[in-house]
Tab-separated table of C-alpha atoms in Angstrom:
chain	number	residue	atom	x	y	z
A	1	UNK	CA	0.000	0.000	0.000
A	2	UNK	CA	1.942	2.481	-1.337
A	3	UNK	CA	-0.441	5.366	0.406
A	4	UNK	CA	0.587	3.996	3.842
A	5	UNK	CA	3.843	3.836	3.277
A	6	UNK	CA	4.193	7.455	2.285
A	7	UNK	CA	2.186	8.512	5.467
A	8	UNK	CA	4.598	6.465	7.087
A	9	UNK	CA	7.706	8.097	6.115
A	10	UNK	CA	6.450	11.351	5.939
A	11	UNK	CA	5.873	10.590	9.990
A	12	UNK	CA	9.098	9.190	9.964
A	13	UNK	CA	11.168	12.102	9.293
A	14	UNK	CA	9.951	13.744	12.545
A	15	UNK	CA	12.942	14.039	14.683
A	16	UNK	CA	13.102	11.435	17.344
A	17	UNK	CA	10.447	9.154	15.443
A	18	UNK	CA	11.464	5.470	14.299
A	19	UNK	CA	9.393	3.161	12.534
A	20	UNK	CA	6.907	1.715	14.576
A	21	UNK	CA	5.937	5.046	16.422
A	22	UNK	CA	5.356	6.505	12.792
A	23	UNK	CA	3.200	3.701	11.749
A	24	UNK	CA	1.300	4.119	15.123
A	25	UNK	CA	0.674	7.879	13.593
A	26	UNK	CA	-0.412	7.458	10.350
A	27	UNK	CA	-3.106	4.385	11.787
A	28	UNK	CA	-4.556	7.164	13.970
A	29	UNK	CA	-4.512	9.440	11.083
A	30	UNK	CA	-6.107	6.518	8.643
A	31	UNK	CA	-8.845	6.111	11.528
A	32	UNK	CA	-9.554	9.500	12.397
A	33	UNK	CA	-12.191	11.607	10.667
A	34	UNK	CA	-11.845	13.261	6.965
A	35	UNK	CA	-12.169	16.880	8.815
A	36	UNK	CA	-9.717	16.043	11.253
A	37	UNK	CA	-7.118	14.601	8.575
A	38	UNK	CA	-7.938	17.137	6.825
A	39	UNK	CA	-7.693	20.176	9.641
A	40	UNK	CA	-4.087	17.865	9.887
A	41	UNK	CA	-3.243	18.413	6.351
A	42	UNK	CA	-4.470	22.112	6.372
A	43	UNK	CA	-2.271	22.879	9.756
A	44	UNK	CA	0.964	21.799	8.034
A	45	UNK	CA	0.241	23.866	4.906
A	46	UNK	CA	-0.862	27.014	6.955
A	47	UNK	CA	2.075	27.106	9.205
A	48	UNK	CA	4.470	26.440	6.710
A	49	UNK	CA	3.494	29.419	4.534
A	50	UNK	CA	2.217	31.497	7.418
A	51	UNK	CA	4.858	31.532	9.663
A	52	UNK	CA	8.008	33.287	9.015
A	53	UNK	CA	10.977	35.078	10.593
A	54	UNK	CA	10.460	38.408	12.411
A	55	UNK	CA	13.028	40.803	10.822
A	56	UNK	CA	14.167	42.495	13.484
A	57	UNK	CA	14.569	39.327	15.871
A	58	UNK	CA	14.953	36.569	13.585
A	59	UNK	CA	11.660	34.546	15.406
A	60	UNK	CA	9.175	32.835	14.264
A	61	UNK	CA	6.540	35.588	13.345
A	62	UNK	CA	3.590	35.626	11.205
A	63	UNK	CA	4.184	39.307	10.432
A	64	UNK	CA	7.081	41.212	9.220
A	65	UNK	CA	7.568	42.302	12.928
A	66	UNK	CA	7.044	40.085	15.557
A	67	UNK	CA	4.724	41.187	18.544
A	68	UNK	CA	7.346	41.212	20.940
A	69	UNK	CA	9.873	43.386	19.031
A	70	UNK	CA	7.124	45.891	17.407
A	71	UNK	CA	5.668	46.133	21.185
A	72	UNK	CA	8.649	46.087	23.878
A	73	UNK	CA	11.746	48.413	24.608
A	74	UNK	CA	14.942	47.583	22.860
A	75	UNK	CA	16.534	48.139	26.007
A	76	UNK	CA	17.466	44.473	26.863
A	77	UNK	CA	18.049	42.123	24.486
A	78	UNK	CA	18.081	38.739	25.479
A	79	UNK	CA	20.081	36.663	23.218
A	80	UNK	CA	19.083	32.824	22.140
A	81	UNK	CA	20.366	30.677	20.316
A	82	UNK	CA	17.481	29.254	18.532
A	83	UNK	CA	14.210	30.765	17.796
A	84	UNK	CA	12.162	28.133	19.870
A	85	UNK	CA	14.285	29.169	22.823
A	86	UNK	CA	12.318	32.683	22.798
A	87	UNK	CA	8.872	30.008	23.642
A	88	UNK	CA	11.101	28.879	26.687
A	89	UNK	CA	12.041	32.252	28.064
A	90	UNK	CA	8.753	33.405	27.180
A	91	UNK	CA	7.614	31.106	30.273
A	92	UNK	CA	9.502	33.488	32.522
A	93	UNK	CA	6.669	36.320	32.484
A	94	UNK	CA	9.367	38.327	34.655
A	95	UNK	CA	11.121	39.002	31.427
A	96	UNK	CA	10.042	42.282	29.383
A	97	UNK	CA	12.991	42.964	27.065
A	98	UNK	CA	13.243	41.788	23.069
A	99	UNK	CA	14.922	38.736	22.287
A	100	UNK	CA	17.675	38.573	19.372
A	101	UNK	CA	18.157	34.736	17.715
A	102	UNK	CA	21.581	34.064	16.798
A	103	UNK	CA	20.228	31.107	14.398
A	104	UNK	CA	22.964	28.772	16.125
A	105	UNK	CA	26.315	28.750	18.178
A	106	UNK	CA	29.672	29.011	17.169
A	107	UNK	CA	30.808	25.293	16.350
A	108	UNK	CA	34.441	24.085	14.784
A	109	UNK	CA	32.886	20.747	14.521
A	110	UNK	CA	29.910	21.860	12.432
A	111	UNK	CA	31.699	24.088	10.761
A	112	UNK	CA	29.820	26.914	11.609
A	113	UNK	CA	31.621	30.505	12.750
A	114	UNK	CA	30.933	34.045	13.922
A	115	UNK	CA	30.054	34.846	10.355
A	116	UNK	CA	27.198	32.390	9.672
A	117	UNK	CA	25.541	33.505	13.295
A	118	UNK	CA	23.405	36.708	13.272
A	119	UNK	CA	26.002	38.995	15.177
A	120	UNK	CA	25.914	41.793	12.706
A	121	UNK	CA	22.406	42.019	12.929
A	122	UNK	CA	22.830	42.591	16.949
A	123	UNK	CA	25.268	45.149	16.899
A	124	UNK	CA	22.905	47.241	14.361
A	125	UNK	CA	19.969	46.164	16.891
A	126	UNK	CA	22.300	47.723	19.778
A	127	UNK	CA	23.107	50.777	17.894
A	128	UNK	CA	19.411	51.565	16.854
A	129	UNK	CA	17.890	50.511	19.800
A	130	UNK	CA	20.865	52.264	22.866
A	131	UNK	CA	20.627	48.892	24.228
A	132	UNK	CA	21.723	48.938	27.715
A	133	UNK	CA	21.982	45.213	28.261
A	134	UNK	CA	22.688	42.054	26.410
A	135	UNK	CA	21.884	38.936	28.722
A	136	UNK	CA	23.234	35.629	26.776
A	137	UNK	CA	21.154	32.847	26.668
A	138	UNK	CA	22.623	30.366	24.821
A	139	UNK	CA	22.830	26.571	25.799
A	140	UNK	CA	25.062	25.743	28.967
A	141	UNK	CA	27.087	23.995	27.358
A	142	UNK	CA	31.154	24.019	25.649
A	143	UNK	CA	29.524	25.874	22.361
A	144	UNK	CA	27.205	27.924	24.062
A	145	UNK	CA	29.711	29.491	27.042
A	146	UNK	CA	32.152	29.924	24.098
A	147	UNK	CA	29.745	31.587	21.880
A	148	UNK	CA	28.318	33.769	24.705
A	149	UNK	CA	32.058	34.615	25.586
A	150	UNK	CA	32.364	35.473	21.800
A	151	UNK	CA	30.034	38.265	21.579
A	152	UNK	CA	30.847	39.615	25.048
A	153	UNK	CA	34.115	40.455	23.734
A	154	UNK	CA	32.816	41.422	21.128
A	155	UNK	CA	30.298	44.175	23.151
A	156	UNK	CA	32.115	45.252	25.746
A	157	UNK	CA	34.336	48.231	23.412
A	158	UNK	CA	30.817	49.733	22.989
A	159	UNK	CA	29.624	50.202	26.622
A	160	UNK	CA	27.157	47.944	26.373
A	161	UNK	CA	26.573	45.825	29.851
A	162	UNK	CA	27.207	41.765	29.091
A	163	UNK	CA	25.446	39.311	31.062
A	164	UNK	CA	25.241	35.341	31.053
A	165	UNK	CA	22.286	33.287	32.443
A	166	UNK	CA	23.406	31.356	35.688
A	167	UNK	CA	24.743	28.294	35.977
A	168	UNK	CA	23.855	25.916	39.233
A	169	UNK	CA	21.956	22.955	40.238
A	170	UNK	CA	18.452	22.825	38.918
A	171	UNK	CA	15.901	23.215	41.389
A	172	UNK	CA	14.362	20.028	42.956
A	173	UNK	CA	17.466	18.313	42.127
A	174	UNK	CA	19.419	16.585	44.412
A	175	UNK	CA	23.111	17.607	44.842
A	176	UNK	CA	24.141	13.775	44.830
A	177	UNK	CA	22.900	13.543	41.101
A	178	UNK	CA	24.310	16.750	40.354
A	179	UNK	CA	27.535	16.424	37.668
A	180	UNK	CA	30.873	17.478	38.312
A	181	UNK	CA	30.895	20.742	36.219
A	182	UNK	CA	27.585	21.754	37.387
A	183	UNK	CA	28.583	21.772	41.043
A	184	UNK	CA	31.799	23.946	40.590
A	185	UNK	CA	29.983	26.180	38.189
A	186	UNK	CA	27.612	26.613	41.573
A	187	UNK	CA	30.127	27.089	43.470
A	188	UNK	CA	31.766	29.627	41.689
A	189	UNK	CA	28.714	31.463	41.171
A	190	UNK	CA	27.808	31.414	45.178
A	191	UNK	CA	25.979	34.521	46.833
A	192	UNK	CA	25.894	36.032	50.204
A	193	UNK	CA	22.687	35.014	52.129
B	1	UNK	CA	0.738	32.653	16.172
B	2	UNK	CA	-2.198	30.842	15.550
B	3	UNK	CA	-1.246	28.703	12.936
B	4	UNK	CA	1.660	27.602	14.584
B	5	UNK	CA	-0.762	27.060	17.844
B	6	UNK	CA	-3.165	24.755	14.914
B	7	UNK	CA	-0.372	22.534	13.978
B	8	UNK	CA	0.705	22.234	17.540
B	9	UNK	CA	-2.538	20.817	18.140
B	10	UNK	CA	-2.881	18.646	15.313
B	11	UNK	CA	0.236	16.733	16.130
B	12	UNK	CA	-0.990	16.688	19.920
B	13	UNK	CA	-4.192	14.837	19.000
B	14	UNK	CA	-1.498	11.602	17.835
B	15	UNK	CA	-1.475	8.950	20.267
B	16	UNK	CA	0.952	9.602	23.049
B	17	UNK	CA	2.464	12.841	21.634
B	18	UNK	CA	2.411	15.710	24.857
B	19	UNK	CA	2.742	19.200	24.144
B	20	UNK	CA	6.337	19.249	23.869
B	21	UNK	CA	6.883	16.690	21.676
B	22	UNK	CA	3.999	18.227	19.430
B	23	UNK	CA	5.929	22.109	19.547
B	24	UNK	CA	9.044	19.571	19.008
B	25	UNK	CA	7.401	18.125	15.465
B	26	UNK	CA	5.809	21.541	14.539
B	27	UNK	CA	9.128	23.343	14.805
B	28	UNK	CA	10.629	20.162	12.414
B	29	UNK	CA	7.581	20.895	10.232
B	30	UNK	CA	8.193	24.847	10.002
B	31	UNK	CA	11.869	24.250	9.654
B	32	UNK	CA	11.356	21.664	6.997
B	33	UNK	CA	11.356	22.982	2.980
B	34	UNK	CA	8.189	23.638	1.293
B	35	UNK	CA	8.505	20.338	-0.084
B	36	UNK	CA	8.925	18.313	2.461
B	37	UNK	CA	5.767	20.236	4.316
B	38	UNK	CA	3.794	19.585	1.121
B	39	UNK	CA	4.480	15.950	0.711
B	40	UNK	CA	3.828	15.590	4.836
B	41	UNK	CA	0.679	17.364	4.038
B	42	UNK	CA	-0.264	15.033	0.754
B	43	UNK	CA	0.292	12.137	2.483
B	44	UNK	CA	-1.523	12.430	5.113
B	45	UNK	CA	-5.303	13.219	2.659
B	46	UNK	CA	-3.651	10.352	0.022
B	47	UNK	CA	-3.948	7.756	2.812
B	48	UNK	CA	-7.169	8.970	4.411
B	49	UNK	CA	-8.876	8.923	1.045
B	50	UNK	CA	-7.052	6.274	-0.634
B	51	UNK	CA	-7.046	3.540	2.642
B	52	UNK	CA	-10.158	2.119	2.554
B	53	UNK	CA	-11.070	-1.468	3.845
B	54	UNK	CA	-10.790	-4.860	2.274
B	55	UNK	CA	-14.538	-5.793	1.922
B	56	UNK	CA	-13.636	-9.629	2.567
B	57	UNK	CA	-11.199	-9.072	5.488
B	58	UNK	CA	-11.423	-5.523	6.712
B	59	UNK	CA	-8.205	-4.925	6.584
B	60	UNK	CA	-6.532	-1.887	5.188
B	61	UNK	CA	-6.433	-1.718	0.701
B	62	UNK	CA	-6.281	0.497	-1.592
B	63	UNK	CA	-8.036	-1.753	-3.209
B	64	UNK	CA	-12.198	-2.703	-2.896
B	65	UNK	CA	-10.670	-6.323	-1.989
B	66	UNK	CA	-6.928	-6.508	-0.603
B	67	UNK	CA	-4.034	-8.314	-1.950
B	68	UNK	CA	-3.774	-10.916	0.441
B	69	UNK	CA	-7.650	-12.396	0.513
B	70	UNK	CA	-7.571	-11.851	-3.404
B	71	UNK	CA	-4.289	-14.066	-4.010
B	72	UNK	CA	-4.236	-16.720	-1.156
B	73	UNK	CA	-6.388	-19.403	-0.477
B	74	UNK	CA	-9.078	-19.163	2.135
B	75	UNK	CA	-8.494	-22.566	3.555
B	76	UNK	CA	-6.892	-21.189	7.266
B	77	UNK	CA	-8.176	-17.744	8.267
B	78	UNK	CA	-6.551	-16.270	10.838
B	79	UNK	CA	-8.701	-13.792	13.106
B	80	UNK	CA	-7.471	-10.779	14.774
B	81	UNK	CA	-8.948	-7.935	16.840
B	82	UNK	CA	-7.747	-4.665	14.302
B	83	UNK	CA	-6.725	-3.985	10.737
B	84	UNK	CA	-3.149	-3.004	11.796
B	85	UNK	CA	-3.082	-7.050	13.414
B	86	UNK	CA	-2.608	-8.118	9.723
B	87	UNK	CA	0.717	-6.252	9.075
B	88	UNK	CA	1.818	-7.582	12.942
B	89	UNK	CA	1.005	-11.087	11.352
B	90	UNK	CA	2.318	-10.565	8.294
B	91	UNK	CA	5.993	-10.284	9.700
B	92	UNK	CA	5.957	-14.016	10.012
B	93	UNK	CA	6.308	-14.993	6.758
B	94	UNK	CA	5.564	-18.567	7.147
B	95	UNK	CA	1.807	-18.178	7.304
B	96	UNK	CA	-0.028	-17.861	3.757
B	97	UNK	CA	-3.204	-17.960	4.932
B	98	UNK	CA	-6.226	-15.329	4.819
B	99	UNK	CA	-7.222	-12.848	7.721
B	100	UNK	CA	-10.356	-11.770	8.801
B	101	UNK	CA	-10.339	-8.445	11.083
B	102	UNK	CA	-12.972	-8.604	13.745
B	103	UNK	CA	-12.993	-4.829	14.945
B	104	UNK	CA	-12.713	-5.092	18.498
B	105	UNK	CA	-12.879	-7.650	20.960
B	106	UNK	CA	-16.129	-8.933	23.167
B	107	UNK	CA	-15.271	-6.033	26.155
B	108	UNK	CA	-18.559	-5.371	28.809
B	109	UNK	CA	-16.929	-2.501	29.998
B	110	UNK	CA	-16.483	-0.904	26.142
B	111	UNK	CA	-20.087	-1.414	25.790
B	112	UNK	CA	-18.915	-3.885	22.644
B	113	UNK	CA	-20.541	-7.292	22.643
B	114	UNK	CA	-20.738	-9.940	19.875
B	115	UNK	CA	-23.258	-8.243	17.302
B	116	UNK	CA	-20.992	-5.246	17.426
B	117	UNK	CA	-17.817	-7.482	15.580
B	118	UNK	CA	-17.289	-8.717	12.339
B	119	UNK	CA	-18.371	-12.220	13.072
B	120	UNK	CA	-21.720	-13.164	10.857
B	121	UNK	CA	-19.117	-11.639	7.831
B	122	UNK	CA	-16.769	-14.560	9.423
B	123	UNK	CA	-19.411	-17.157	9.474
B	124	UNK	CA	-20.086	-16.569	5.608
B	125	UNK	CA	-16.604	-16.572	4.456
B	126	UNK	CA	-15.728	-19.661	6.265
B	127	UNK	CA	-18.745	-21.380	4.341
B	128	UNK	CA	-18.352	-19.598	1.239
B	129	UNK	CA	-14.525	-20.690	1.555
B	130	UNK	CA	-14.652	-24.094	2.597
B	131	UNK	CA	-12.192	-23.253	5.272
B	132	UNK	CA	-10.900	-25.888	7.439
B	133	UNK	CA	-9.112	-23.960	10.117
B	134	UNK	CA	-9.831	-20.797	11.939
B	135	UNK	CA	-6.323	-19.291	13.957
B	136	UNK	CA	-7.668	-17.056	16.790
B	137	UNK	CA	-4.877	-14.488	16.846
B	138	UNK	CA	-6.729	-12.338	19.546
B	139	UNK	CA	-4.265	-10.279	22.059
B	140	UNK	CA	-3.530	-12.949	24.975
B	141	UNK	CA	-5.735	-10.687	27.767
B	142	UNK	CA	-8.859	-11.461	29.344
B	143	UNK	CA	-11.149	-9.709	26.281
B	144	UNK	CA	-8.818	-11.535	23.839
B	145	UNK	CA	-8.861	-14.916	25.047
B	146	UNK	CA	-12.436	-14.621	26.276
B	147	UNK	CA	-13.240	-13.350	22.330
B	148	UNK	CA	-11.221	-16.465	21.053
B	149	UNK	CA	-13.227	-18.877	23.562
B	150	UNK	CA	-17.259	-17.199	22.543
B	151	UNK	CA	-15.862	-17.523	18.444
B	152	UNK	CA	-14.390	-21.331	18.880
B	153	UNK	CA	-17.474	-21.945	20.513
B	154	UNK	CA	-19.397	-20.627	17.913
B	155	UNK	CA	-17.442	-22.072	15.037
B	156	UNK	CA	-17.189	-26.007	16.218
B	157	UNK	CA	-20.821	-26.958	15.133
B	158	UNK	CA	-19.673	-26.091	11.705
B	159	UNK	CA	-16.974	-28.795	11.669
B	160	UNK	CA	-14.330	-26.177	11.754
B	161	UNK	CA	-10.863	-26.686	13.641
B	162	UNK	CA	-10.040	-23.559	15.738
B	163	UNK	CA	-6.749	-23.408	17.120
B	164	UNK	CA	-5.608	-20.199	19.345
B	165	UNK	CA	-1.559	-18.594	19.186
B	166	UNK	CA	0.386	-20.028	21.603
B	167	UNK	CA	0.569	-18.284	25.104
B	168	UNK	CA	4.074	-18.163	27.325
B	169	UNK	CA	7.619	-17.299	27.601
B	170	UNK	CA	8.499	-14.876	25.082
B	171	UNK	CA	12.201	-15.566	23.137
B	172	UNK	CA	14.594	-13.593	24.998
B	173	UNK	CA	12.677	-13.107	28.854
B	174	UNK	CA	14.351	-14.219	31.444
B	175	UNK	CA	12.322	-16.599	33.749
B	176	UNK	CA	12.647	-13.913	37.205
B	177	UNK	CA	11.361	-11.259	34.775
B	178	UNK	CA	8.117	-13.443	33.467
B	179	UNK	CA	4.241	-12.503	35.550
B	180	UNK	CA	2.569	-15.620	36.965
B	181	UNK	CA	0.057	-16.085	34.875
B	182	UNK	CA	2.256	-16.127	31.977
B	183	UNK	CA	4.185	-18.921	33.857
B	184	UNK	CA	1.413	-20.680	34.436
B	185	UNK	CA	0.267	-20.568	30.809
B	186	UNK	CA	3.767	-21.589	29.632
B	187	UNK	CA	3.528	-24.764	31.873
B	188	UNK	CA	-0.038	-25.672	31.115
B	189	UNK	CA	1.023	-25.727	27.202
B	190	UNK	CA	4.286	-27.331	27.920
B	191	UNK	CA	5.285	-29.889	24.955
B	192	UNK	CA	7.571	-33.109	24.955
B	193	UNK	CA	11.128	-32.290	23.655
């Protein structure tokens, strides 16, 4: 059934899906409704040509603009590395500044360098906007410390105030299951009580 | 962003997919070419309106009667609980008998008693067949086996050997690791070596 099998592979190429979850998908799909298969079909299609990147923060935006940068004060710029992350820090509703997507971190082993990240794009963002702060938010991890090191060189010459997301033991966890690194990172990073 | 919020919750309707893992997909989707989107979008209305069911076995075809029931001889039938059963079965290439998809199992609690399976369509193929043996290939649970015993039941009168899969260790479990009743099974069908 050549039908099936397409469905099958189309589910397949979902990231973390192998074959037998991806024929468990397209059996719901074959059993469900025509509107909801359909809705299914339409969803794909819609987001795909609906959603785009915001030009200022490099997003996901259905407009031009999205509503965070057309809406908020460019005075803090929180920088990500992806633009899902900007759904993650979204969850912190402390948070008020824009957000700036770098489309990646600086990797040797991938290949990829300053020059294929959007850093030009920040400093212009910095510039326009008489950013004050630039908190990095990149991954805690080797390429993520090194890009966020990267760029905070790369700042500090213009005044601009560099900060880095802290690094510690997750909350709830406990310290015997903590890893090496983490714990010195925490203990580096230790405040008066 | 609605239409990212649409797709979200099309892939969150799939069985066992959370809201992370359907944001996960989505963002896969959106990152994906236009291609790949369309083709994940086509498949998905190809199978619903192409996949249609056999109208001897009830399994999934393209086709108004499948490949297997129109090729192979209808002299073993072997009966399972759901379409996708067949392609479970099928993995064991020794068998080259029919199937006959039952839709369900005898469950009380689901409401679903005999009238609401598949089984006067059983009755007529196994006469209009000739068929001499009838493998109950029913999950090995309560609703399965009890679904296996009401069918064998019915089926005996007619002159019909039933047999049902065998039930017990499976290749592979260690012995500690194996549930009582499964034990128990495994000795009750224990066979001379």
């Amino acid at each position: 059934m050549d039908a099936l099998k397409r469905l099958i592979a189309a589910f397949k190429a979902l990231p973390g899906v192998g074959y037998k979850t991806a024929e468990r998908y397209a059996y719901h799909v074959i059993n469900s409704s025509s509107e909801e298969a359909e809705e299914f079909s339409n969803a794909i299609l819609l987001a795909k040509s609906q959603i785009k990147r915001c030009a200022q923060c490099g997003g996901y935006s259905e407009k031009a603009e999205c509503d965070i940068c057309s809406t908020r004060s460019g005075e803090t710029i929180c920088v990500v590395a992806e633009p899902k992350d900007i759904a993650v820090m979204e969850k912190v509703k402390s948070y008020n500044g824009v957000y700036h997507v770098l489309g990646g971190t600086i990797s040797p082993l991938e290949n990829r360098g300053p020059d294929d990240l959007r850093i030009k794009e920040l400093l212009k963002r910095i510039e326009d906007y008489g950013t004050k702060e630039v908190i990095m938010a990149t991954n805690p991890d080797v390429e993520g410390d090194a890009t966020a090191m990267y760029i905070a060189r790369l700042l500090k010459p213009l005044g601009v105030t560099v900060t880095r997301i802290a690094q510690g033991i997750s909350m709830g966890t406990d310290l015997e299951y903590a890893d090496e690194i983490t714990l010195t990172k925490a203990i580096e990073a230790r405040r008066p009580l």
